[in-house]
Amino acid sequence: MIPTEGVTRLVISCPDRPGIVAAVSRFLFEEGANVITLDQFSSDPFDGGTFFLRMEFTLPAGAPEGLPERFGLQIAEHWGMTWRMWSAERPKRIAVLTSRADHCLQELLWRWRRRELSGEIVLVASNHPDHRETVEGYGLPFRHVPVTKEGGKPESEGRLLELLRGKCDVVVLARYMQIVSGEFLERLAVPVINIHHSFLPAFVGAEPYRQAKERGVKLIGATAHYVTAELDAGPIIEQDVIRVGHDHDIPTLTRLGSDIERTVLARAVRWHCEDRVLRLGNQTVVF
Amino acid sequence: MIPTEGVTRLVISCPDRPGIVAAVSRFLFEEGANVITLDQFSSDPFDGGTFFLRMEFTLPAGAPEGLPERFGLQIAEHWGMTWRMWSAERPKRIAVLTSRADHCLQELLWRWRRRELSGEIVLVASNHPDHRETVEGYGLPFRHVPVTKEGGKPESEGRLLELLRGKCDVVVLARYMQIVSGEFLERLAVPVINIHHSFLPAFVGAEPYRQAKERGVKLIGATAHYVTAELDAGPIIEQDVIRVGHDHDIPTLTRLGSDIERTVLARAVRWHCEDRVLRLGNQTVVF
Amino acid sequence: MIPTEGVTRLVISCPDRPGIVAAVSRFLFEEGANVITLDQFSSDPFDGGTFFLRMEFTLPAGAPEGLPERFGLQIAEHWGMTWRMWSAERPKRIAVLTSRADHCLQELLWRWRRRELSGEIVLVASNHPDHRETVEGYGLPFRHVPVTKEGGKPESEGRLLELLRGKCDVVVLARYMQIVSGEFLERLAVPVINIHHSFLPAFVGAEPYRQAKERGVKLIGATAHYVTAELDAGPIIEQDVIRVGHDHDIPTLTRLGSDIERTVLARAVRWHCEDRVLRLGNQTVVF
Amino acid sequence: MIPTEGVTRLVISCPDRPGIVAAVSRFLFEEGANVITLDQFSSDPFDGGTFFLRMEFTLPAGAPEGLPERFGLQIAEHWGMTWRMWSAERPKRIAVLTSRADHCLQELLWRWRRRELSGEIVLVASNHPDHRETVEGYGLPFRHVPVTKEGGKPESEGRLLELLRGKCDVVVLARYMQIVSGEFLERLAVPVINIHHSFLPAFVGAEPYRQAKERGVKLIGATAHYVTAELDAGPIIEQDVIRVGHDHDIPTLTRLGSDIERTVLARAVRWHCEDRVLRLGNQTVVF
C-alpha cells in the first residue's frame, strides 16, 4: 500500500531499443526524483518488440514546474514513446453503469468507501431505477437512463454521453446488460471496463452460466476486459475461476459466480486506476 | 485411501423415484454387506430427473456366490437401472496411446508404479517409436503403430483395434496427437479418456497455447474428457487452471500448462478406475 | 439451490455398524418421504468408527404429524444416534457480534438481504457504536454493548447473554475483537462461529498479518471455526488462502486478507445454517 | 522462456538511495549491454529500506573482457552493493540429497532431463541405497552415505561434505529425512533448499500430515525454504496448498500432499537457479 502523497506515475510504451531504461532513469535522477517502483517488460526482447515501463517516483520539495514538458521534449520524442504522467494524488474519476443485478455495483461502492478502488466514483447510471436509494445512500449521484421503446438505444446512448463526456476518466460496466455501440465508445473517448460472467473466450454472449451448465464444465469464471466494438472480445485485464460440480444447478452457478465477478471486477478497476494496465494489441500488460 | 481387499463397488443410474436408496440398502443389508461409502445424486430431485448412486461395501466371509445375479433380478429390473458391480480387487486394465510429448505418459507410468492410478497399465502404443525404452524400463509392453503414408489412419486404427479390443477396460490418450474416428470408438467399445491442453470449451483444436497467447487470457487450463466423435466436445471429467501473465511466451505457457495437463489427466484416470465417473448426457457426475 | 419448501433435514452421528443406511432409508420410505440428497461418512469404516449422515427429504401432503417422535423411538434409540431433524423452512436465527472493522459484518448483511446465508440475522451487537447506522439501514436491531472500565468483560458478557440467550440459534463473531470466556460459551449454549485472519494453526492470537509478514509466507489465509474455551483452537469449518509476495506490506496483506475473511466466514455461516457441519472431536465433517 | 545464450544476470542488494537504477542502467548502456528484463524492489521506499535489483542483459559481440571488475570498481563500491554477476549460460550445479520417498527426487530428475530446472544435477546422495538404479538410469552418479550406528551423523555429514564441497552451487534436500547440523551448513557454504510437507509455520517437525489430520485443517500445503540451523524456520521461497476434506485419511493426505511437494520444490529450485531469489533477513524477495 504505497502512500500516494507526492507520488507521480509514468507509463511508457515504445519500440524496444537498448538504452531506454538508462535514459529515463538518468533523466529522473537529474530532476531529483526518487524512484519507488519500476516495472518493465519487452514483448520480444530479442527481435524488435515493444517496450513497456511503469514507474512511480517522488519529487523533492520545491522541484521546478514543467516536468512533463521537459520529459516530452528531452526523452519521449527521441524514443518515439507513447506515454503519460499522472499524479497519484489526483484519483481517476469512475462512472459506473449498471442494470438490475447489484452485486458488482455494491462491491464497487463498498470498496470505494473503504478507499480500496484507487479512484473516485463520480456517478452511477442505470437503465433501471432500482438502485437509486443504495447509491444515494453512499452520497453519490444516481441517474436513471432507460432504454425506451421510442428512443431505443441511440437515445439512451446520447443521454449517457451527455452525462459522461469529459466528466470521468473511466467507465465501468458493472453488469450493465446493454451492448454498447462502437460509435458510443468512440465518442466517449475514455476506456470502458466490462465484467463478463464467464471465463472468456468460453461462453461469449447471453446466459453464460446456462452455457456452462450445458457444457458440464468443472470450473466457472469471470473476465474483466476493456470493451471494444466486438462483443466480449476486448483485451482481458483479469480473470478468475471457482470449482463447481455436477450437483450445482444454474441458480447455484449464478450465486457462486457472482462472488468471482465482483472480486475480478474490483481488481481490474483498481489496477486500471493505478495505471497498471497497458494495452498491447488485443492483449494487456498488467504491472 | 480405502483398502480394496474384499471391497465391491456398485454404480447405478435410473429414473428418479422415492425408495431407491431404501431398496438398495435393504437388499445389501440382507446380503450381509457392510456399506463403506455411499454417494447419491439426482439431476432434478423435484421433477423426473435421473438418480445416480455409487456404493462401496464389503461382504462377510463365506457370503454366497451370485450377488450380481440376485441384484439384477430383485432390484435392478424393478427400478429400470443401468448398473454395474465391480470388485475393487480387480483393477481396471488401462491402455495408453501417446505421441512425442512424454509428460503425460511419464506421469501415468510413475503413478502406476506408485499404485496411485487405481488401475493397471497393460500396454502403451504410440505413432512414434521414441518412448519404447522408457516404457519397457517399467516392464510394460510398447507397441509402435505408425500412421503410414500408404495405410493412413484406417490402417493405423485397424492395428490399434487388434491390440486393444478385449484387452483393456479403458484407453487413455496421453497427448496422442491423432484424431480418432467415430468408427474406431464404436468398435473399441470401451471408454476413451483424452487430455486437451486448454480450458474447454475455449481453444478447441490445434495449438491451444498459441490461441491462449493470442487471446491474452490470464489463466490457462487443461481438460480431461471422454472422447466422442465430435472433436474436444465429449463429457468433461476434470479441469484445472494455472495463472499466467503478459511475460509468458508460448513455450512458457506450454511448460506451465504441461504441469496442469498431467495432474488433471492423472486425476481423471484414477477417478474413472475407481468407478467415480458417471455420464449424464454430455456431462459427468463425479462422486 | 434446493428449494426449501417442505424440505426436512435429518442429521445423524452414531457408532458405525452395518445396516444404518438401510434402517433409516426404509423408515423414511415407509413414511412416504422422498429423499432429495443423502451424504454419508464413516470416520473409520473398517474398525469401530463414527457414522455420519445428512439427508434432505420431502414428505407427502397430509403426512401424519409426529415424525421426529417416531424416528426417535423406532430408529435413533436402537442405533444410539445423536440426531436432529430440522425443517428447512424454519431458517436458523443468527446473531452477529462485531467491533470496528466492518468488512465481515457488511458481507453478512449483504448476503442476508440477497437470501444467500440460508439463515436470518436477528441482531447485531458491538462493543463500539460505529455500525449502528449501517445495521439499522438494513432494518435490523443494533445493540451497543461496550466493555467498560468498571464492569469489564464479565459485565459485557452478562449483557450479551441477556440479549442472546434463547433468541438465536448461532452466534457469529464477525471480527469481534474480544476473547469470549468459557463460561460465556457454556451459558450461551448455541454454537459460536469465529473468523480468524490467518491460516490456522499458523499465527494464533493477535496481529496475524504482522506475524505473516515477519515469517515471510507466500500465502495468507483465513479460518472460520467453532469457538471453544481455548483461543483459536476450535474445530475448523472452512479455510482459504490468497497468494502474496515480498512487495506486499502489512496494510496490503490486511486488505487482501479481508477479502478471504469475508468469503470464508460467509461460506461457514451458510453451511452451518444448512446443517452441513457436524463435529467429530475437534474436527468437522462438512457435507 | 528466455534463451540463455549470451545472457548475463546481475543481482544486487544495497541500502536504498535515489539514483541506483540510473547509475546501473547508464553503466550497462555505456558497456553496450541490451537490458532484457529488470526487476526492482525496495523494502521500504520512503524510509531507509533495502534496494533489490535483478537484471538480465546481453552484451554485443566483441565486448571487452572484465565487465564484473569494472562494475565492482565503478558502481558496486560506491553504492555499497552486495552483488553477483552470473552468465546464464553456466547453469548452477545441483546436488540432491534424498531418503526413501522418491517423489521429489523423481520430479527433479525428470525436469532436469526436460531442461526445466535451469540447472544441472551433478550428484544424488542418499542415506538409503534404494534409488541407485533410478538415478544411474538417468546417467547421474549416485552415492550411498548411510548414517551408521558407530559413526552417527558426524561421520555421515563428514562424508557428504567431501562429496559436495566445491562441487555444487546449491544442495537440494528432496525429502532427505535427516536434520542437518549448523556446522554442516557452515562448512558446506552453498545454499541448501529443503521441502517441508506442510504450510509452514504450521506443523513444524515430524509427521506434518498426521498433525494436519489431527487439527482438522481444510487445506494442506508444502513449503520450500532455505535451510538454517533452526528446524523448518529458514526463509521461505515458495508455498502452495491443496484442498482436503473430512473423508481424507492420513495416507490420502500424504498422497495428495506429495503432488504439492514436488511442484513447490521444483519451482523453488528453478527460481533459485535463475537467480530470482534474494534474501531479506529471514524473508525472501522472489523476482
Coordinates of C-alpha atoms in Angstrom, one line a residue, chain A residues 4-11 24 27-28 31-37 55-59 67 71 85-86 88, chain D residues 46:
Chain A
T4 CA 0.1 8.5 -2.9
E5 CA 1.2 11.8 -1.4
G6 CA 3.6 13.4 -3.8
V7 CA 3.8 10.3 -6.0
T8 CA 3.9 10.6 -9.7
R9 CA 3.4 7.7 -12.1
L10 CA 5.0 7.5 -15.5
V11 CA 3.7 4.9 -18.1
V24 CA 14.6 7.5 -18.4
F27 CA 16.5 12.0 -16.7
L28 CA 14.5 11.4 -13.5
E31 CA 15.4 16.0 -11.9
G32 CA 15.9 14.9 -8.3
A33 CA 13.3 12.2 -8.4
N34 CA 13.4 9.2 -6.1
V35 CA 12.2 6.1 -7.9
I36 CA 9.8 4.0 -5.7
T37 CA 8.9 1.2 -8.1
M55 CA 7.5 3.9 -12.7
E56 CA 6.4 5.6 -9.5
F57 CA 8.6 8.3 -8.2
T58 CA 8.6 11.3 -5.8
L59 CA 10.0 14.7 -6.5
L67 CA 8.4 18.1 -15.7
F71 CA 10.2 14.7 -20.4
M85 CA 2.5 11.1 -16.5
W86 CA -0.2 11.1 -13.8
A88 CA -1.2 9.6 -7.9
Chain D
F46 CA 10.2 6.0 2.0

